[in-house]
Amino acid sequence: MQNTAAFNAHRTALEQSVHNTVVDDAIRNAMLANIAAMAEAMQAESRTADATFVKQHKRRHGILRSWIVGVQECAA
């Protein structure tokens, strides 16, 4: 999350720089479209990483829970 926040801060600064310095409308719009596409890709990557983390956590938690239940059944 920290990396995503840092990326968004830099993205905003870059967009402002483009707005303030690029005078040709077509070039400005193309640059802003590329920045938006980069932001979209970064957000998609962040969502994918989060989903993978959650999936791995659930799998590991399930394995641990199964082991604990097995130990409890043996002890009973």
Tab-separated table of N, CA and C in Angstrom:
chain	number	residue	atom	x	y	z
A	1	MET	N	0.819	-1.194	0.000
A	1	MET	CA	0.000	0.000	0.000
A	1	MET	C	0.861	1.256	0.000
A	2	GLN	N	1.970	1.191	0.735
A	2	GLN	CA	2.860	2.336	0.808
A	2	GLN	C	3.437	2.645	-0.577
A	3	ASN	N	3.815	1.598	-1.337
A	3	ASN	CA	4.348	1.807	-2.678
A	3	ASN	C	3.296	2.395	-3.605
A	4	THR	N	2.066	1.953	-3.467
A	4	THR	CA	0.992	2.485	-4.298
A	4	THR	C	0.751	3.956	-3.989
A	5	ALA	N	0.779	4.318	-2.724
A	5	ALA	CA	0.601	5.717	-2.342
A	5	ALA	C	1.740	6.579	-2.887
A	6	ALA	N	2.957	6.080	-2.813
A	6	ALA	CA	4.103	6.816	-3.344
A	6	ALA	C	3.970	6.961	-4.861
A	7	PHE	N	3.561	5.890	-5.534
A	7	PHE	CA	3.368	5.951	-6.985
A	7	PHE	C	2.334	7.014	-7.334
A	8	ASN	N	1.225	7.026	-6.612
A	8	ASN	CA	0.170	8.000	-6.896
A	8	ASN	C	0.632	9.427	-6.655
A	9	ALA	N	1.459	9.643	-5.650
A	9	ALA	CA	1.998	10.982	-5.397
A	9	ALA	C	2.886	11.423	-6.565
A	10	HIS	N	3.720	10.526	-7.037
A	10	HIS	CA	4.583	10.854	-8.175
A	10	HIS	C	3.764	11.047	-9.454
A	11	ARG	N	2.736	10.240	-9.613
A	11	ARG	CA	1.859	10.368	-10.781
A	11	ARG	C	1.195	11.730	-10.803
A	12	THR	N	0.695	12.150	-9.655
A	12	THR	CA	0.041	13.455	-9.561
A	12	THR	C	1.018	14.578	-9.899
A	13	ALA	N	2.233	14.488	-9.377
A	13	ALA	CA	3.247	15.503	-9.673
A	13	ALA	C	3.576	15.529	-11.169
A	14	LEU	N	3.682	14.358	-11.769
A	14	LEU	CA	3.967	14.283	-13.206
A	14	LEU	C	2.825	14.872	-14.022
A	15	GLU	N	1.598	14.565	-13.641
A	15	GLU	CA	0.449	15.140	-14.349
A	15	GLU	C	0.443	16.667	-14.257
A	16	GLN	N	0.736	17.180	-13.077
A	16	GLN	CA	0.784	18.639	-12.907
A	16	GLN	C	1.887	19.252	-13.760
A	17	SER	N	3.019	18.578	-13.816
A	17	SER	CA	4.128	19.054	-14.635
A	17	SER	C	3.732	19.094	-16.109
A	18	VAL	N	3.052	18.050	-16.573
A	18	VAL	CA	2.591	18.014	-17.959
A	18	VAL	C	1.597	19.140	-18.211
A	19	HIS	N	0.650	19.328	-17.302
A	19	HIS	CA	-0.338	20.404	-17.450
A	19	HIS	C	0.341	21.767	-17.526
A	20	ASN	N	1.370	21.962	-16.702
A	20	ASN	CA	2.003	23.272	-16.597
A	20	ASN	C	3.031	23.562	-17.686
A	21	THR	N	3.582	22.539	-18.323
A	21	THR	CA	4.692	22.786	-19.248
A	21	THR	C	4.404	22.443	-20.705
A	22	VAL	N	3.510	21.498	-20.964
A	22	VAL	CA	3.257	21.087	-22.348
A	22	VAL	C	2.143	21.970	-22.912
A	23	VAL	N	2.470	22.707	-23.983
A	23	VAL	CA	1.501	23.657	-24.523
A	23	VAL	C	0.668	23.073	-25.658
A	24	ASP	N	1.168	22.068	-26.348
A	24	ASP	CA	0.430	21.453	-27.443
A	24	ASP	C	-0.623	20.514	-26.862
A	25	ASP	N	-1.883	20.783	-27.193
A	25	ASP	CA	-2.998	20.004	-26.620
A	25	ASP	C	-2.910	18.517	-26.968
A	26	ALA	N	-2.579	18.196	-28.204
A	26	ALA	CA	-2.517	16.797	-28.624
A	26	ALA	C	-1.424	16.049	-27.869
A	27	ILE	N	-0.270	16.669	-27.736
A	27	ILE	CA	0.837	16.031	-27.011
A	27	ILE	C	0.491	15.905	-25.532
A	28	ARG	N	-0.095	16.968	-24.953
A	28	ARG	CA	-0.482	16.933	-23.540
A	28	ARG	C	-1.470	15.807	-23.287
A	29	ASN	N	-2.477	15.687	-24.141
A	29	ASN	CA	-3.483	14.642	-23.957
A	29	ASN	C	-2.877	13.253	-24.117
A	30	ALA	N	-1.958	13.089	-25.064
A	30	ALA	CA	-1.294	11.797	-25.247
A	30	ALA	C	-0.451	11.442	-24.021
A	31	MET	N	0.266	12.419	-23.494
A	31	MET	CA	1.089	12.166	-22.308
A	31	MET	C	0.216	11.825	-21.104
A	32	LEU	N	-0.866	12.549	-20.930
A	32	LEU	CA	-1.771	12.280	-19.802
A	32	LEU	C	-2.436	10.910	-19.958
A	33	ALA	N	-2.744	10.524	-21.186
A	33	ALA	CA	-3.324	9.196	-21.418
A	33	ALA	C	-2.320	8.105	-21.051
A	34	ASN	N	-1.051	8.316	-21.391
A	34	ASN	CA	-0.020	7.342	-21.024
A	34	ASN	C	0.157	7.266	-19.515
A	35	ILE	N	0.106	8.391	-18.849
A	35	ILE	CA	0.219	8.404	-17.384
A	35	ILE	C	-0.966	7.668	-16.769
A	36	ALA	N	-2.155	7.896	-17.302
A	36	ALA	CA	-3.352	7.205	-16.796
A	36	ALA	C	-3.240	5.698	-17.009
A	37	ALA	N	-2.699	5.292	-18.163
A	37	ALA	CA	-2.534	3.862	-18.431
A	37	ALA	C	-1.527	3.243	-17.464
A	38	MET	N	-0.460	3.976	-17.161
A	38	MET	CA	0.520	3.482	-16.182
A	38	MET	C	-0.133	3.325	-14.809
A	39	ALA	N	-0.941	4.295	-14.417
A	39	ALA	CA	-1.616	4.230	-13.121
A	39	ALA	C	-2.572	3.043	-13.075
A	40	GLU	N	-3.296	2.827	-14.160
A	40	GLU	CA	-4.225	1.689	-14.224
A	40	GLU	C	-3.471	0.368	-14.111
A	41	ALA	N	-2.339	0.265	-14.797
A	41	ALA	CA	-1.533	-0.954	-14.721
A	41	ALA	C	-0.992	-1.157	-13.302
A	42	MET	N	-0.575	-0.099	-12.651
A	42	MET	CA	-0.057	-0.193	-11.282
A	42	MET	C	-1.162	-0.649	-10.330
A	43	GLN	N	-2.346	-0.105	-10.493
A	43	GLN	CA	-3.463	-0.505	-9.634
A	43	GLN	C	-3.852	-1.957	-9.873
A	44	ALA	N	-3.838	-2.385	-11.128
A	44	ALA	CA	-4.148	-3.788	-11.445
A	44	ALA	C	-3.101	-4.709	-10.828
A	45	GLU	N	-1.840	-4.323	-10.913
A	45	GLU	CA	-0.765	-5.119	-10.317
A	45	GLU	C	-0.927	-5.197	-8.803
A	46	SER	N	-1.308	-4.095	-8.193
A	46	SER	CA	-1.520	-4.063	-6.747
A	46	SER	C	-2.676	-4.986	-6.346
A	47	ARG	N	-3.763	-4.945	-7.119
A	47	ARG	CA	-4.908	-5.825	-6.825
A	47	ARG	C	-4.527	-7.294	-6.991
A	48	THR	N	-3.752	-7.597	-8.029
A	48	THR	CA	-3.315	-8.972	-8.264
A	48	THR	C	-2.434	-9.463	-7.125
A	49	ALA	N	-1.511	-8.619	-6.699
A	49	ALA	CA	-0.622	-8.992	-5.594
A	49	ALA	C	-1.421	-9.198	-4.307
A	50	ASP	N	-2.378	-8.317	-4.046
A	50	ASP	CA	-3.214	-8.457	-2.847
A	50	ASP	C	-4.016	-9.761	-2.887
A	51	ALA	N	-4.598	-10.076	-4.038
A	51	ALA	CA	-5.388	-11.297	-4.165
A	51	ALA	C	-4.518	-12.535	-3.975
A	52	THR	N	-3.307	-12.496	-4.519
A	52	THR	CA	-2.387	-13.623	-4.355
A	52	THR	C	-2.009	-13.799	-2.895
A	53	PHE	N	-1.741	-12.696	-2.212
A	53	PHE	CA	-1.393	-12.760	-0.795
A	53	PHE	C	-2.537	-13.363	0.022
A	54	VAL	N	-3.748	-12.914	-0.242
A	54	VAL	CA	-4.907	-13.423	0.498
A	54	VAL	C	-5.089	-14.914	0.235
A	55	LYS	N	-4.942	-15.326	-1.022
A	55	LYS	CA	-5.097	-16.743	-1.376
A	55	LYS	C	-4.056	-17.603	-0.659
A	56	GLN	N	-2.798	-17.155	-0.653
A	56	GLN	CA	-1.742	-17.908	0.026
A	56	GLN	C	-1.984	-17.958	1.530
A	57	HIS	N	-2.425	-16.839	2.091
A	57	HIS	CA	-2.694	-16.798	3.531
A	57	HIS	C	-3.800	-17.789	3.897
A	58	LYS	N	-4.868	-17.800	3.107
A	58	LYS	CA	-5.971	-18.721	3.389
A	58	LYS	C	-5.521	-20.168	3.274
A	59	ARG	N	-4.696	-20.465	2.259
A	59	ARG	CA	-4.218	-21.837	2.080
A	59	ARG	C	-3.340	-22.253	3.261
A	60	ARG	N	-2.415	-21.385	3.649
A	60	ARG	CA	-1.535	-21.707	4.784
A	60	ARG	C	-2.333	-21.841	6.068
A	61	HIS	N	-3.303	-20.965	6.245
A	61	HIS	CA	-4.132	-21.017	7.448
A	61	HIS	C	-4.918	-22.328	7.471
A	62	GLY	N	-5.410	-22.756	6.299
A	62	GLY	CA	-6.162	-24.014	6.214
A	62	GLY	C	-5.304	-25.216	6.546
A	63	ILE	N	-4.057	-25.222	6.069
A	63	ILE	CA	-3.137	-26.324	6.365
A	63	ILE	C	-2.838	-26.371	7.862
A	64	LEU	N	-2.579	-25.202	8.450
A	64	LEU	CA	-2.296	-25.138	9.882
A	64	LEU	C	-3.504	-25.584	10.696
A	65	ARG	N	-4.684	-25.136	10.298
A	65	ARG	CA	-5.905	-25.523	11.019
A	65	ARG	C	-6.110	-27.037	10.948
A	66	SER	N	-5.869	-27.630	9.774
A	66	SER	CA	-6.016	-29.081	9.625
A	66	SER	C	-5.043	-29.824	10.526
A	67	TRP	N	-3.827	-29.323	10.609
A	67	TRP	CA	-2.823	-29.958	11.456
A	67	TRP	C	-3.234	-29.878	12.925
A	68	ILE	N	-3.735	-28.715	13.346
A	68	ILE	CA	-4.161	-28.541	14.749
A	68	ILE	C	-5.329	-29.467	15.075
A	69	VAL	N	-6.284	-29.560	14.162
A	69	VAL	CA	-7.442	-30.447	14.394
A	69	VAL	C	-6.952	-31.895	14.484
A	70	GLY	N	-6.011	-32.284	13.643
A	70	GLY	CA	-5.456	-33.642	13.693
A	70	GLY	C	-4.770	-33.928	15.014
A	71	VAL	N	-4.015	-32.966	15.515
A	71	VAL	CA	-3.341	-33.136	16.806
A	71	VAL	C	-4.364	-33.245	17.926
A	72	GLN	N	-5.402	-32.411	17.861
A	72	GLN	CA	-6.441	-32.463	18.893
A	72	GLN	C	-7.192	-33.791	18.865
A	73	GLU	N	-7.434	-34.319	17.683
A	73	GLU	CA	-8.131	-35.611	17.579
A	73	GLU	C	-7.259	-36.740	18.116
A	74	CYS	N	-5.958	-36.674	17.856
A	74	CYS	CA	-5.049	-37.699	18.378
A	74	CYS	C	-4.966	-37.621	19.899
A	75	ALA	N	-5.018	-36.416	20.425
A	75	ALA	CA	-4.904	-36.248	21.872
A	75	ALA	C	-6.188	-36.671	22.587
A	76	ALA	N	-7.283	-36.648	21.872
A	76	ALA	CA	-8.580	-36.948	22.519
A	76	ALA	C	-8.779	-38.391	22.709
